[in-house]
Amino acid sequence: MIEYVLAVATNLLIWIMLTLSLNLVVGYGGMLHLGHIAFFGIGGYATGILVGLLGWSFWAGFIVGIILSLLLSLVIGYPALHIRGDYFLMVTLGFAEVIRIIATNWVPLTRGPMGIPGIPLPALFSYRLGHVTSALMSVSLYVAAKIEFFFFALLCALLSYIIIKRLVHSPFGRVLKAFREDDIAARSLGKNPVYFKVVSLMVAAAIASVAGSLSAHHNQFFDPNALFFSTTVFILVAVVLGGLGSLKGSVVGAAIVVLLPEVLRFLSVSSTNIGAIRQLVFSLALILLMLYRPGGLFHERHHA
Amino acid sequence: MQLLTGMSEWLQILINGCIVGGIYALVALGYTMVYGILKFINFAHGEVFMVGAYVAYMLQDRLVMWQSVVVAMFICGLLGLCIERIAYRPLRGRDRLVYLITAVGVSLFLQSVITLLFGAQNRVIRPTGAAIISIGSATITSLQILIIVIALVLMIALHMWVTYSRAGKAIRALSDNYAVAQTVGIPVNRLTMVVFIVGSMLAGAAGVLIAYEQSAVTPTIGIDMGIRAFTAAVLGGIGSIYGAFIGGFLIAIVENIGAYLLPAGYSHAIAFVVLIIILLVRPSGLFKGDGDRA
C-alpha cells in the first residue's frame, strides 16, 4: 500500500511541475503550446541514456536535459514567435512529433520502442540515510529509497513553484501578461514581445525537462509512449481546469488529472478502456470549461 | 541510402505523390476556408477526416468506394455543422486562445469516441480486386486512378461553386474583408456554417479515399493528416483555395521523395520539417500574392 501511495504521490508531483510550467506559457504568456511533452521527453531521455545506459551520475541527466531543452526551446520558439501567433501551436505540435519519431526510430541511441529499462533511483544522500530511514520506519531499503526520492521530487516541485511565482509577479511577468492582454499597447511601450515569450518558453521547457528526468528515475523506465500528443492535452486540461494564470489552480488541476484514472481503476474499469475514457472525460471537460467557465476553478486575481 | 537513378523511380514518386496529394489537398481546403473567414485554425478538422475514414471501414462490405464517399460526405458535413453550432459559435467574439483550446478539446473528444467504438488498433480495409496498370516500370492500380479522379472532381466542383455561386462569392468577400462584407449585408453566421459543412464534406471524402489507399485506419490518422494538410495550406498561403490545391500535391511529392531517400520510420517527420522551414523562410506561403482573394 505504501508503495502505491508513494508512486501516485511522486507521479502527482511530476504532473504538478508539468502543469505549472505549461501554465506559464499558456496562461500567462497566452501562447497555445502543444509541444510541452517534447521537453519532458528530452529530460527523460537525457536521464535514460546517460544514467540508465551509460551509468553516469544522476546529476548529468538533469543538467544535460535542462541544457538541451533550453537550446531547443530557443531554436523552436524564436522563429515560431516571430510569425503569426496561430502558427505557434502547429510548430510546437510538429516539433513534439519529430522528437517522438526520433525517439522511436533512432534505435542505437534510444533503443526505440523497446524503451530504456533499469534506470536506477538516484543515490541522493548516500546509502547511509537510506539505512536510517529504513530502520526508523521499518521498511525495506527499496521503499526507503522511494521515500527519499519522493522528497527529492517534492523539493523540485516546490522550487518550480517558487521560480514561476517569482517570475510572474516580477516586472518580467507583468510585461508578459501585458502582451497577452494587448499586444499593440505593450509594443508601444517599447517592449519586445519575442524576448518575453521566448524566455517564458525556455523556463517552462527547463522545468518540463526536470519533470522528465524525475519520471525516468521514478518509473525506472522511459519509452516513446510517454511522448504522445494526448499527454500534452492532458497537461493542458490540468491547466485549464485549475485556471489559466492561476498557480494554485494548476496544483489542483494536476491532482484531478492524475487521480481520476486511479479512481477509475478502483471502479474496476478495464485497463484497456481507462485510456480512452480518460480522453473522453477530459476532452469533454475542456470543451465545457471553455463554454461555461473559461476561468477554470481558480480565477486569476486581477490587480487594479 | 539509394540514389534516384532511373526515370521510372521518379515517375513512381510522381504517381504516388499525385494519389495522396489530391487527398492532402481536399483536407487542406477545409483548413484554409475556415481560416479565410474566421482567422482560426480549426484543429479538429483532421478528426473529421478520421471519421470519414471509419465510415469507409464500416461500409466496406455494403458499398463500393464512390458510394462510401457520398455517405461519408453527408455524415461528415453533418458533423462539421454540429461542431460549429455546439462548440465554436457560442465562443464568437471571445479570446482566440479560448477558440484554440476548444478545438483541441473537440479533436481529442472525437478521437476518444472512435477509440471506444472501434479500439485503438489498426482496422483493415480488405483490398478490392483492382487491376494493376504499368506505365514503363512504374505501376498504378485502377483503384488509385479512381482516387485521383474523385479528388479532382471534388476540387473542380469546389472551384465552380466558389467562383460562380452566390454563396461562393459571399465567402470570397468574407475572407477578403470581413468587416466590409458584414456591412453590406452578407449573412456571416450562415456562411460560416456553410464553410464548415463544405470543408467537412471534403475532409470526409478524403477520409474514405485514404482508407482505401492505405487499406487500414487507426484513430490517430486524424492528427497525422491534420499536420500534413495544415502544412499544405500554409505552403499554398493560408486562406488561398488554389494555394491549398497546389500545396497538397507539393507536400505529397516532397514526402514521397523523402520517404525514398530516408530510412523508413522517419518519413512521418517530413511534413513537420517542411512546415518549420516554410514558416522560417516564407511564412506567407508560396502564392499569397494573388491567391489571397480566393
Coordinates of C-alpha atoms in Angstrom, one line a residue:
Chain A
M1 CA 0.0 0.0 0.0
I2 CA 2.7 2.5 1.0
E3 CA 4.5 1.8 -2.3
Y4 CA 1.3 2.5 -4.2
V5 CA 0.6 5.8 -2.4
L6 CA 4.2 6.8 -2.9
A7 CA 4.1 6.0 -6.6
V8 CA 0.9 8.1 -7.1
A9 CA 2.2 10.9 -4.9
T10 CA 5.5 11.2 -6.8
N11 CA 3.7 11.0 -10.1
L12 CA 1.5 13.8 -9.0
L13 CA 4.5 16.0 -8.2
I14 CA 5.8 15.4 -11.7
W15 CA 2.5 16.4 -13.1
I16 CA 2.3 19.5 -11.0
M17 CA 5.7 20.6 -12.4
L18 CA 4.4 20.0 -16.0
T19 CA 1.2 21.8 -15.3
L20 CA 2.8 24.8 -13.6
S21 CA 5.3 25.2 -16.4
L22 CA 2.7 24.9 -19.2
N23 CA 0.5 27.4 -17.3
L24 CA 3.4 29.9 -17.5
V25 CA 3.3 29.6 -21.3
V26 CA -0.4 29.2 -22.0
G27 CA -1.9 31.0 -19.0
Y28 CA 0.5 33.9 -18.5
G29 CA 2.0 34.1 -22.0
G30 CA -1.2 33.5 -23.9
M31 CA 0.5 31.1 -26.4
L32 CA -1.1 27.7 -27.1
H33 CA 1.9 25.4 -26.7
L34 CA 1.1 21.9 -27.9
G35 CA 4.7 20.5 -27.7
H36 CA 5.3 20.6 -24.0
I37 CA 5.7 16.8 -23.8
A38 CA 8.8 17.1 -26.1
F39 CA 10.8 18.8 -23.4
F40 CA 9.6 16.2 -20.9
G41 CA 10.9 13.6 -23.3
I42 CA 14.3 15.3 -23.7
G43 CA 14.8 15.2 -19.9
G44 CA 13.6 11.6 -19.7
Y45 CA 15.9 10.5 -22.5
A46 CA 18.9 12.5 -21.2
T47 CA 18.5 10.7 -17.9
G48 CA 17.7 7.3 -19.5
I49 CA 20.7 7.4 -21.8
L50 CA 23.3 9.0 -19.6
V51 CA 22.3 7.5 -16.3
G52 CA 20.5 4.3 -17.3
L53 CA 22.6 3.1 -20.2
L54 CA 26.0 4.8 -19.6
G55 CA 26.0 4.8 -15.8
W56 CA 26.8 8.4 -15.3
S57 CA 25.9 10.3 -12.1
F58 CA 22.2 11.2 -12.0
W59 CA 23.1 15.0 -12.0
A60 CA 24.3 14.6 -15.5
G61 CA 20.9 13.6 -16.7
F62 CA 19.2 16.6 -15.1
I63 CA 21.8 19.1 -16.3
V64 CA 22.1 17.8 -19.9
G65 CA 18.3 17.6 -20.2
I66 CA 18.0 21.2 -19.0
I67 CA 20.7 22.5 -21.3
L68 CA 19.2 20.7 -24.3
S69 CA 15.7 21.9 -23.5
L70 CA 16.8 25.5 -23.2
L71 CA 18.6 25.3 -26.5
L72 CA 15.8 23.6 -28.4
S73 CA 13.1 25.8 -27.0
L74 CA 15.1 28.8 -28.1
V75 CA 15.6 27.3 -31.6
I76 CA 11.9 26.5 -31.9
G77 CA 10.4 29.4 -30.1
Y78 CA 12.4 32.3 -31.6
P79 CA 11.2 31.7 -35.2
A80 CA 7.8 30.5 -34.3
L81 CA 7.0 33.6 -32.2
H82 CA 8.2 35.9 -34.9
I83 CA 5.3 35.0 -37.1
R84 CA 1.6 34.9 -36.7
G85 CA 0.6 33.6 -33.3
D86 CA -1.7 30.9 -34.5
Y87 CA 1.1 29.0 -36.2
F88 CA 2.8 28.6 -32.9
L89 CA 0.5 25.6 -31.9
M90 CA 1.2 23.8 -35.2
V91 CA 5.0 24.4 -35.0
T92 CA 5.2 23.2 -31.4
L93 CA 3.0 20.2 -32.1
G94 CA 5.1 19.3 -35.1
F95 CA 8.3 19.7 -33.0
A96 CA 6.9 17.3 -30.4
E97 CA 6.0 14.8 -33.1
V98 CA 9.5 15.0 -34.6
I99 CA 11.0 14.3 -31.2
R100 CA 8.7 11.3 -30.7
I101 CA 9.6 10.0 -34.1
I102 CA 13.3 10.3 -33.5
A103 CA 12.9 8.6 -30.1
T104 CA 11.0 5.8 -31.8
N105 CA 13.4 5.3 -34.7
W106 CA 16.9 6.1 -33.5
V107 CA 17.3 2.7 -32.1
P108 CA 21.1 2.7 -31.4
L109 CA 20.7 5.8 -29.2
T110 CA 17.2 5.4 -27.6
R111 CA 16.5 1.6 -28.0
G112 CA 13.4 2.8 -29.9
P113 CA 10.1 1.2 -28.9
M114 CA 11.8 -1.2 -26.5
G115 CA 12.4 1.7 -24.2
I116 CA 15.2 2.1 -21.7
P117 CA 14.8 -0.2 -18.6
G118 CA 16.7 -0.3 -15.4
I119 CA 17.2 3.4 -14.8
P120 CA 18.4 3.5 -11.1
L121 CA 16.9 5.6 -8.4
P122 CA 19.3 8.5 -7.7
A123 CA 21.6 7.8 -4.7
L124 CA 20.8 11.1 -3.1
F125 CA 22.2 11.4 0.4
S126 CA 24.4 8.3 0.0
Y127 CA 23.2 5.0 1.3
R128 CA 23.5 5.7 4.9
L129 CA 20.4 7.9 5.1
G130 CA 18.6 5.2 3.3
H131 CA 19.6 2.8 6.0
V132 CA 18.4 5.2 8.7
T133 CA 15.0 5.7 7.0
S134 CA 14.7 2.0 6.5
A135 CA 15.4 1.3 10.2
L136 CA 13.3 4.1 11.6
M137 CA 10.2 3.3 9.5
S138 CA 10.8 -0.4 9.4
V139 CA 10.5 -0.6 5.6
S140 CA 12.8 -2.2 3.1
L141 CA 15.8 -0.4 1.6
Y142 CA 13.9 -0.1 -1.7
V143 CA 10.9 1.6 -0.1
A144 CA 13.3 3.9 1.9
A145 CA 14.9 4.9 -1.4
K146 CA 11.5 5.6 -2.8
I147 CA 10.6 7.8 0.2
E148 CA 13.8 9.7 -0.3
F149 CA 13.0 10.1 -4.0
F150 CA 9.6 11.4 -3.1
F151 CA 11.1 14.2 -1.0
F152 CA 13.6 15.0 -3.8
A153 CA 10.7 15.3 -6.2
L154 CA 8.8 17.4 -3.7
L155 CA 11.9 19.7 -3.5
C156 CA 11.9 20.0 -7.3
A157 CA 8.2 20.8 -7.4
L158 CA 8.5 23.4 -4.7
L159 CA 11.5 25.0 -6.4
S160 CA 9.5 25.1 -9.7
Y161 CA 6.5 26.7 -8.0
I162 CA 8.7 29.4 -6.4
I163 CA 10.6 30.1 -9.6
I164 CA 7.4 30.5 -11.6
K165 CA 5.6 32.5 -8.9
R166 CA 8.5 34.9 -8.6
L167 CA 8.8 35.2 -12.3
V168 CA 5.1 36.0 -12.9
H169 CA 5.0 38.6 -10.1
S170 CA 8.1 40.3 -11.3
P171 CA 8.2 43.1 -13.8
F172 CA 9.0 40.5 -16.4
G173 CA 5.7 38.7 -15.6
R174 CA 3.7 41.9 -15.8
V175 CA 5.1 42.6 -19.3
L176 CA 4.4 39.0 -20.3
K177 CA 0.8 39.4 -19.2
A178 CA 0.6 42.8 -20.9
F179 CA 1.4 41.1 -24.3
R180 CA -1.3 38.6 -23.6
E181 CA -3.9 41.3 -22.9
D182 CA -3.0 43.8 -25.6
D183 CA -0.1 43.2 -27.9
I184 CA -0.1 46.6 -29.6
A185 CA -0.3 48.5 -26.3
A186 CA 2.6 46.6 -24.9
R187 CA 4.7 47.1 -28.1
S188 CA 4.0 50.8 -28.0
L189 CA 5.8 50.9 -24.6
G190 CA 8.9 49.7 -26.4
K191 CA 8.9 46.1 -25.2
N192 CA 9.9 43.3 -27.5
P193 CA 7.3 40.5 -27.4
V194 CA 9.6 37.8 -28.7
Y195 CA 12.1 38.2 -25.9
F196 CA 9.4 37.9 -23.2
K197 CA 7.7 35.0 -24.8
V198 CA 10.8 33.0 -25.7
V199 CA 12.2 33.4 -22.2
S200 CA 9.0 32.1 -20.6
L201 CA 9.0 29.2 -23.1
M202 CA 12.6 28.4 -22.1
V203 CA 11.9 28.4 -18.4
A204 CA 8.9 26.2 -19.0
A205 CA 11.0 23.8 -21.1
A206 CA 13.7 23.5 -18.5
I207 CA 11.1 22.6 -15.8
A208 CA 9.4 20.1 -18.1
S209 CA 12.8 18.5 -18.7
V210 CA 13.4 18.2 -15.0
A211 CA 10.0 16.5 -14.7
G212 CA 11.0 14.1 -17.5
S213 CA 14.2 13.2 -15.7
L214 CA 12.3 12.6 -12.4
S215 CA 9.8 10.5 -14.3
A216 CA 12.6 8.3 -15.8
H217 CA 14.0 7.7 -12.3
H218 CA 10.6 7.2 -10.8
N219 CA 9.4 4.6 -13.3
Q220 CA 13.0 3.3 -13.8
F221 CA 11.9 3.1 -17.4
F222 CA 11.4 5.6 -20.3
D223 CA 10.0 4.9 -23.7
P224 CA 8.4 6.8 -26.6
N225 CA 4.9 6.0 -25.4
A226 CA 5.3 8.8 -22.9
L227 CA 5.5 11.3 -25.7
F228 CA 2.1 11.0 -27.4
F229 CA 0.3 14.2 -28.2
S230 CA -2.6 13.2 -25.9
T231 CA -0.4 13.7 -22.9
T232 CA 0.2 17.3 -23.8
V233 CA -3.6 17.7 -24.0
F234 CA -4.0 16.2 -20.5
I235 CA -1.5 18.7 -19.1
L236 CA -3.5 21.4 -20.9
V237 CA -6.7 20.1 -19.3
A238 CA -5.0 20.4 -15.9
V239 CA -4.0 24.0 -16.7
V240 CA -7.5 25.0 -17.9
L241 CA -9.3 23.1 -15.1
G242 CA -7.3 24.8 -12.5
G243 CA -7.5 28.2 -14.2
L244 CA -5.3 29.9 -16.9
G245 CA -2.9 32.1 -15.0
S246 CA -3.5 30.5 -11.6
L247 CA -0.6 28.6 -10.0
K248 CA -2.7 27.2 -7.1
G249 CA -5.2 26.1 -9.7
S250 CA -2.5 24.3 -11.6
V251 CA -1.8 22.2 -8.5
V252 CA -5.4 21.3 -8.1
G253 CA -5.9 20.7 -11.8
A254 CA -2.9 18.3 -11.9
A255 CA -4.3 16.5 -8.9
I256 CA -7.6 15.9 -10.7
V257 CA -6.0 14.8 -13.9
V258 CA -3.7 12.3 -12.1
L259 CA -6.2 11.0 -9.6
L260 CA -9.1 10.4 -11.9
P261 CA -7.6 7.3 -13.7
E262 CA -6.7 5.9 -10.2
V263 CA -10.4 6.3 -9.2
L264 CA -11.4 4.6 -12.5
R265 CA -9.1 1.7 -11.6
F266 CA -10.8 1.3 -8.2
L267 CA -14.1 1.2 -10.0
S268 CA -12.6 -1.8 -11.9
V269 CA -12.9 -0.3 -15.3
S270 CA -10.9 -2.5 -17.6
S271 CA -7.5 -1.1 -18.2
T272 CA -7.8 -1.0 -22.0
N273 CA -10.7 1.4 -21.7
I274 CA -9.2 3.6 -19.0
G275 CA -7.1 5.5 -21.5
A276 CA -10.0 6.2 -23.9
I277 CA -12.4 7.0 -21.1
R278 CA -9.9 9.4 -19.6
Q279 CA -9.5 11.1 -23.0
L280 CA -13.3 11.3 -23.4
V281 CA -13.9 12.8 -20.0
F282 CA -11.0 15.3 -20.2
S283 CA -11.7 16.4 -23.7
L284 CA -15.4 17.0 -22.8
A285 CA -14.2 18.9 -19.7
L286 CA -12.0 21.1 -21.9
I287 CA -15.0 21.9 -24.2
L288 CA -17.4 22.5 -21.4
L289 CA -15.0 24.6 -19.4
M290 CA -14.3 26.8 -22.4
L291 CA -18.0 27.3 -23.0
Y292 CA -19.2 27.9 -19.4
R293 CA -16.3 28.6 -17.1
P294 CA -13.3 29.7 -19.1
G295 CA -11.6 30.9 -16.0
G296 CA -11.3 27.4 -14.5
L297 CA -11.8 26.6 -10.9
F298 CA -9.5 29.3 -9.7
H299 CA -9.8 32.7 -11.4
E300 CA -6.6 34.7 -11.9
R301 CA -6.7 37.6 -9.5
H302 CA -6.9 40.8 -11.4
H303 CA -4.9 43.6 -9.9
A304 CA -6.4 47.1 -10.3
Chain B
M1 CA 20.7 5.4 -49.0
Q2 CA 19.8 4.8 -52.6
L3 CA 20.2 7.4 -55.3
L4 CA 17.4 8.1 -57.7
T5 CA 18.8 6.6 -60.9
G6 CA 16.2 5.9 -63.5
M7 CA 13.2 7.7 -64.9
S8 CA 10.9 5.0 -63.5
E9 CA 11.7 5.8 -59.9
W10 CA 10.9 9.5 -60.5
L11 CA 7.7 8.5 -62.3
Q12 CA 6.6 6.3 -59.5
I13 CA 7.3 9.0 -56.9
L14 CA 5.2 11.4 -59.0
I15 CA 2.4 9.0 -59.3
N16 CA 2.3 8.2 -55.6
G17 CA 2.6 11.9 -54.9
C18 CA -0.5 12.6 -57.1
I19 CA -2.6 9.9 -55.4
V20 CA -2.1 11.2 -51.8
G21 CA -1.6 14.8 -53.0
G22 CA -5.2 15.0 -54.0
I23 CA -6.3 13.7 -50.6
Y24 CA -4.0 16.2 -48.8
A25 CA -5.4 19.0 -50.9
L26 CA -9.0 18.0 -50.0
V27 CA -8.2 18.2 -46.3
A28 CA -6.1 21.4 -46.7
L29 CA -9.1 23.1 -48.3
G30 CA -11.1 22.8 -45.0
Y31 CA -8.3 24.5 -43.0
T32 CA -7.8 27.2 -45.5
M33 CA -11.5 28.1 -46.0
V34 CA -12.2 28.3 -42.3
Y35 CA -9.0 30.3 -41.7
G36 CA -10.0 32.6 -44.6
I37 CA -13.2 33.6 -42.7
L38 CA -12.6 33.2 -39.0
K39 CA -8.8 33.6 -38.9
F40 CA -8.7 30.5 -36.8
I41 CA -7.0 27.1 -37.1
N42 CA -9.8 24.5 -36.8
F43 CA -7.6 22.0 -35.0
A44 CA -10.4 19.4 -35.0
H45 CA -10.5 19.3 -38.8
G46 CA -8.2 16.3 -39.0
E47 CA -10.6 14.3 -36.8
V48 CA -13.5 14.9 -39.2
F49 CA -11.3 13.4 -41.8
M50 CA -10.6 10.4 -39.5
V51 CA -14.4 9.9 -39.0
G52 CA -14.7 9.8 -42.8
A53 CA -12.1 7.0 -42.9
Y54 CA -14.1 5.0 -40.4
V55 CA -17.2 5.4 -42.4
A56 CA -15.3 3.7 -45.2
Y57 CA -14.3 0.9 -42.8
M58 CA -17.9 0.3 -41.7
L59 CA -19.4 0.3 -45.1
Q60 CA -16.7 -1.6 -47.0
D61 CA -18.9 -4.8 -47.3
R62 CA -22.0 -2.9 -48.4
L63 CA -20.9 -0.2 -50.7
V64 CA -18.2 0.5 -53.2
M65 CA -15.7 3.3 -52.7
W66 CA -17.5 6.1 -54.5
Q67 CA -20.8 5.3 -52.7
S68 CA -18.9 5.4 -49.4
V69 CA -17.5 8.8 -50.4
V70 CA -21.1 10.1 -50.8
V71 CA -22.2 8.7 -47.4
A72 CA -19.1 10.0 -45.7
M73 CA -19.5 13.5 -47.2
F74 CA -23.1 13.5 -45.8
I75 CA -22.1 12.3 -42.3
C76 CA -19.0 14.5 -42.0
G77 CA -20.9 17.5 -43.3
L78 CA -23.4 17.0 -40.5
L79 CA -20.6 16.5 -38.0
G80 CA -19.0 19.8 -39.2
L81 CA -22.3 21.5 -38.7
C82 CA -22.6 20.2 -35.2
I83 CA -19.1 21.1 -34.2
E84 CA -19.6 24.7 -35.4
R85 CA -23.0 25.1 -33.8
I86 CA -22.3 23.4 -30.5
A87 CA -18.6 24.2 -29.8
Y88 CA -17.5 27.2 -31.8
R89 CA -20.4 29.5 -32.3
P90 CA -21.1 30.2 -28.7
L91 CA -17.5 31.4 -28.4
R92 CA -17.8 34.1 -31.2
G93 CA -16.0 37.2 -30.1
R94 CA -14.1 35.6 -27.3
D95 CA -10.3 35.4 -26.9
R96 CA -8.5 33.5 -29.7
L97 CA -6.9 31.2 -27.1
V98 CA -10.4 30.0 -26.0
Y99 CA -11.2 29.0 -29.6
L100 CA -8.0 27.1 -30.0
I101 CA -8.3 25.2 -26.7
T102 CA -11.9 24.3 -27.6
A103 CA -10.7 23.0 -31.0
V104 CA -8.1 20.8 -29.3
G105 CA -10.9 19.5 -27.0
V106 CA -13.2 18.7 -29.9
S107 CA -10.3 16.9 -31.6
L108 CA -9.4 14.7 -28.7
F109 CA -13.1 14.1 -28.0
L110 CA -13.8 12.7 -31.5
Q111 CA -10.6 10.6 -31.3
S112 CA -11.6 9.0 -27.9
V113 CA -15.2 8.3 -29.1
I114 CA -13.8 6.4 -32.2
T115 CA -11.3 4.6 -29.9
L116 CA -14.0 3.5 -27.6
L117 CA -16.2 2.3 -30.5
F118 CA -13.5 0.6 -32.7
G119 CA -10.5 0.1 -30.4
A120 CA -7.0 1.7 -30.8
Q121 CA -5.7 -1.0 -33.1
N122 CA -5.5 -0.9 -37.0
R123 CA -8.8 -1.7 -38.7
V124 CA -8.2 -3.3 -42.1
I125 CA -10.0 -2.3 -45.3
R126 CA -9.9 -5.5 -47.4
P127 CA -8.3 -5.0 -50.8
T128 CA -10.8 -4.9 -53.7
G129 CA -9.7 -6.7 -56.9
A130 CA -8.1 -3.7 -58.5
A131 CA -6.3 -4.1 -61.8
I132 CA -2.6 -3.1 -61.9
I133 CA -1.7 -0.8 -64.8
S134 CA 2.0 -0.3 -65.6
I135 CA 3.5 2.8 -67.1
G136 CA 7.0 1.9 -68.0
S137 CA 8.2 0.2 -64.9
A138 CA 6.0 2.3 -62.6
T139 CA 2.7 1.0 -61.6
I140 CA -0.7 2.3 -60.6
T141 CA -3.9 0.4 -59.7
S142 CA -7.3 1.1 -61.2
L143 CA -8.5 1.9 -57.6
Q144 CA -5.7 4.6 -57.3
I145 CA -6.8 6.1 -60.6
L146 CA -10.3 6.3 -59.3
I147 CA -9.0 8.0 -56.1
I148 CA -7.3 10.7 -58.2
V149 CA -10.4 11.1 -60.3
I150 CA -12.7 11.5 -57.3
A151 CA -10.3 14.0 -55.7
L152 CA -10.1 16.0 -58.9
V153 CA -13.8 16.0 -59.5
L154 CA -14.4 17.3 -56.0
M155 CA -11.8 20.1 -56.4
I156 CA -13.3 21.2 -59.7
A157 CA -16.8 21.2 -58.1
L158 CA -15.4 23.3 -55.3
H159 CA -13.8 25.7 -57.8
M160 CA -17.1 26.1 -59.7
W161 CA -19.0 26.6 -56.5
V162 CA -16.6 29.2 -55.1
T163 CA -16.3 31.1 -58.4
Y164 CA -19.9 31.1 -59.7
S165 CA -22.4 30.5 -56.9
R166 CA -23.8 33.3 -54.7
A167 CA -22.6 31.7 -51.6
G168 CA -19.1 31.2 -53.1
K169 CA -18.9 34.9 -54.0
A170 CA -20.0 35.8 -50.5
I171 CA -17.4 33.5 -48.9
R172 CA -14.7 35.2 -51.0
A173 CA -15.9 38.6 -50.0
L174 CA -15.8 37.5 -46.3
S175 CA -12.3 36.2 -46.4
D176 CA -11.3 39.3 -48.4
N177 CA -12.6 41.8 -45.9
Y178 CA -14.8 40.5 -43.1
A179 CA -16.0 43.9 -41.7
V180 CA -17.0 45.3 -45.1
A181 CA -18.7 42.1 -46.2
Q182 CA -20.7 42.2 -43.0
T183 CA -21.6 45.8 -43.5
V184 CA -23.0 45.2 -47.0
G185 CA -25.3 42.6 -45.5
I186 CA -23.6 39.2 -46.1
P187 CA -25.1 36.8 -43.5
V188 CA -21.9 35.9 -41.6
N189 CA -23.3 33.2 -39.4
R190 CA -25.0 31.3 -42.2
L191 CA -21.9 31.4 -44.4
T192 CA -19.6 30.3 -41.6
M193 CA -21.8 27.3 -41.2
V194 CA -21.7 26.6 -44.9
V195 CA -18.0 26.8 -44.9
F196 CA -17.7 24.3 -42.0
I197 CA -20.1 22.0 -43.8
V198 CA -18.4 22.1 -47.1
G199 CA -14.9 21.8 -45.6
S200 CA -16.0 18.8 -43.5
M201 CA -17.6 17.1 -46.5
L202 CA -14.3 17.4 -48.4
A203 CA -12.5 16.0 -45.4
G204 CA -14.9 13.1 -45.2
A205 CA -14.4 12.3 -48.8
A206 CA -10.7 12.4 -48.3
G207 CA -11.0 10.1 -45.3
V208 CA -12.7 7.4 -47.4
L209 CA -10.0 7.8 -50.1
I210 CA -7.1 7.4 -47.7
A211 CA -8.8 4.4 -46.1
Y212 CA -8.8 2.6 -49.4
E213 CA -5.4 3.9 -50.4
Q214 CA -3.7 2.7 -47.2
S215 CA -6.1 -0.2 -46.6
A216 CA -6.1 0.4 -42.8
V217 CA -7.5 3.0 -40.4
T218 CA -6.5 3.9 -36.8
P219 CA -7.8 6.7 -34.5
T220 CA -4.6 8.7 -34.8
I221 CA -4.7 9.2 -38.6
G222 CA -6.5 12.5 -38.0
I223 CA -3.7 14.2 -36.2
D224 CA -1.1 12.9 -38.7
M225 CA -3.2 14.1 -41.7
G226 CA -4.0 17.3 -39.8
I227 CA -0.4 18.4 -39.7
R228 CA 0.3 17.4 -43.3
A229 CA -2.8 19.2 -44.6
F230 CA -2.1 22.2 -42.5
T231 CA 1.4 22.3 -43.9
A232 CA -0.1 22.1 -47.4
A233 CA -2.4 25.0 -46.6
V234 CA 0.4 27.1 -45.2
L235 CA 2.7 26.3 -48.1
G236 CA 0.0 27.4 -50.5
G237 CA -0.7 30.6 -48.5
I238 CA -3.3 30.0 -45.8
G239 CA -6.7 31.5 -46.9
S240 CA -6.0 30.7 -50.5
I241 CA -8.1 27.9 -52.0
Y242 CA -5.9 27.4 -55.1
G243 CA -2.8 27.6 -52.9
A244 CA -4.2 24.6 -50.9
F245 CA -4.7 22.6 -54.1
I246 CA -1.1 23.1 -55.1
G247 CA 0.3 22.8 -51.6
G248 CA -1.4 19.4 -51.2
F249 CA 0.3 18.0 -54.2
L250 CA 3.7 19.6 -53.4
I251 CA 3.8 18.2 -49.9
A252 CA 2.8 14.8 -51.1
I253 CA 5.6 14.7 -53.7
V254 CA 8.2 16.1 -51.2
E255 CA 7.1 13.4 -48.8
N256 CA 7.5 10.7 -51.3
I257 CA 10.9 11.8 -52.3
G258 CA 11.9 12.0 -48.7
A259 CA 10.4 8.5 -48.0
Y260 CA 12.6 7.2 -50.8
L261 CA 15.8 8.8 -49.5
L262 CA 15.3 8.4 -45.7
P263 CA 15.2 5.4 -43.5
A264 CA 11.6 4.1 -43.2
G265 CA 10.5 5.4 -39.8
Y266 CA 11.4 9.0 -40.5
S267 CA 9.0 9.7 -43.4
H268 CA 6.3 10.8 -40.9
A269 CA 8.6 13.7 -39.8
I270 CA 9.0 15.2 -43.3
A271 CA 5.8 17.3 -43.3
F272 CA 6.7 18.8 -39.9
V273 CA 10.2 19.7 -41.0
V274 CA 8.8 21.2 -44.2
L275 CA 6.3 23.2 -42.1
I276 CA 9.0 24.6 -39.9
I277 CA 11.2 25.5 -42.9
I278 CA 8.3 27.3 -44.7
L279 CA 7.5 29.3 -41.6
L280 CA 11.1 30.3 -41.2
V281 CA 11.7 31.2 -44.9
R282 CA 8.3 32.3 -46.2
P283 CA 5.5 32.3 -43.7
S284 CA 3.0 33.9 -46.1
G285 CA 3.3 30.8 -48.3
L286 CA 4.1 30.5 -52.0
F287 CA 1.1 32.1 -53.6
K288 CA -0.1 34.6 -51.1
G289 CA 0.3 37.4 -53.6
D290 CA -2.7 36.9 -55.9
G291 CA -4.2 33.8 -54.4
D292 CA -5.3 35.8 -51.4
R293 CA -8.7 36.7 -52.6
A294 CA -9.9 33.2 -53.3

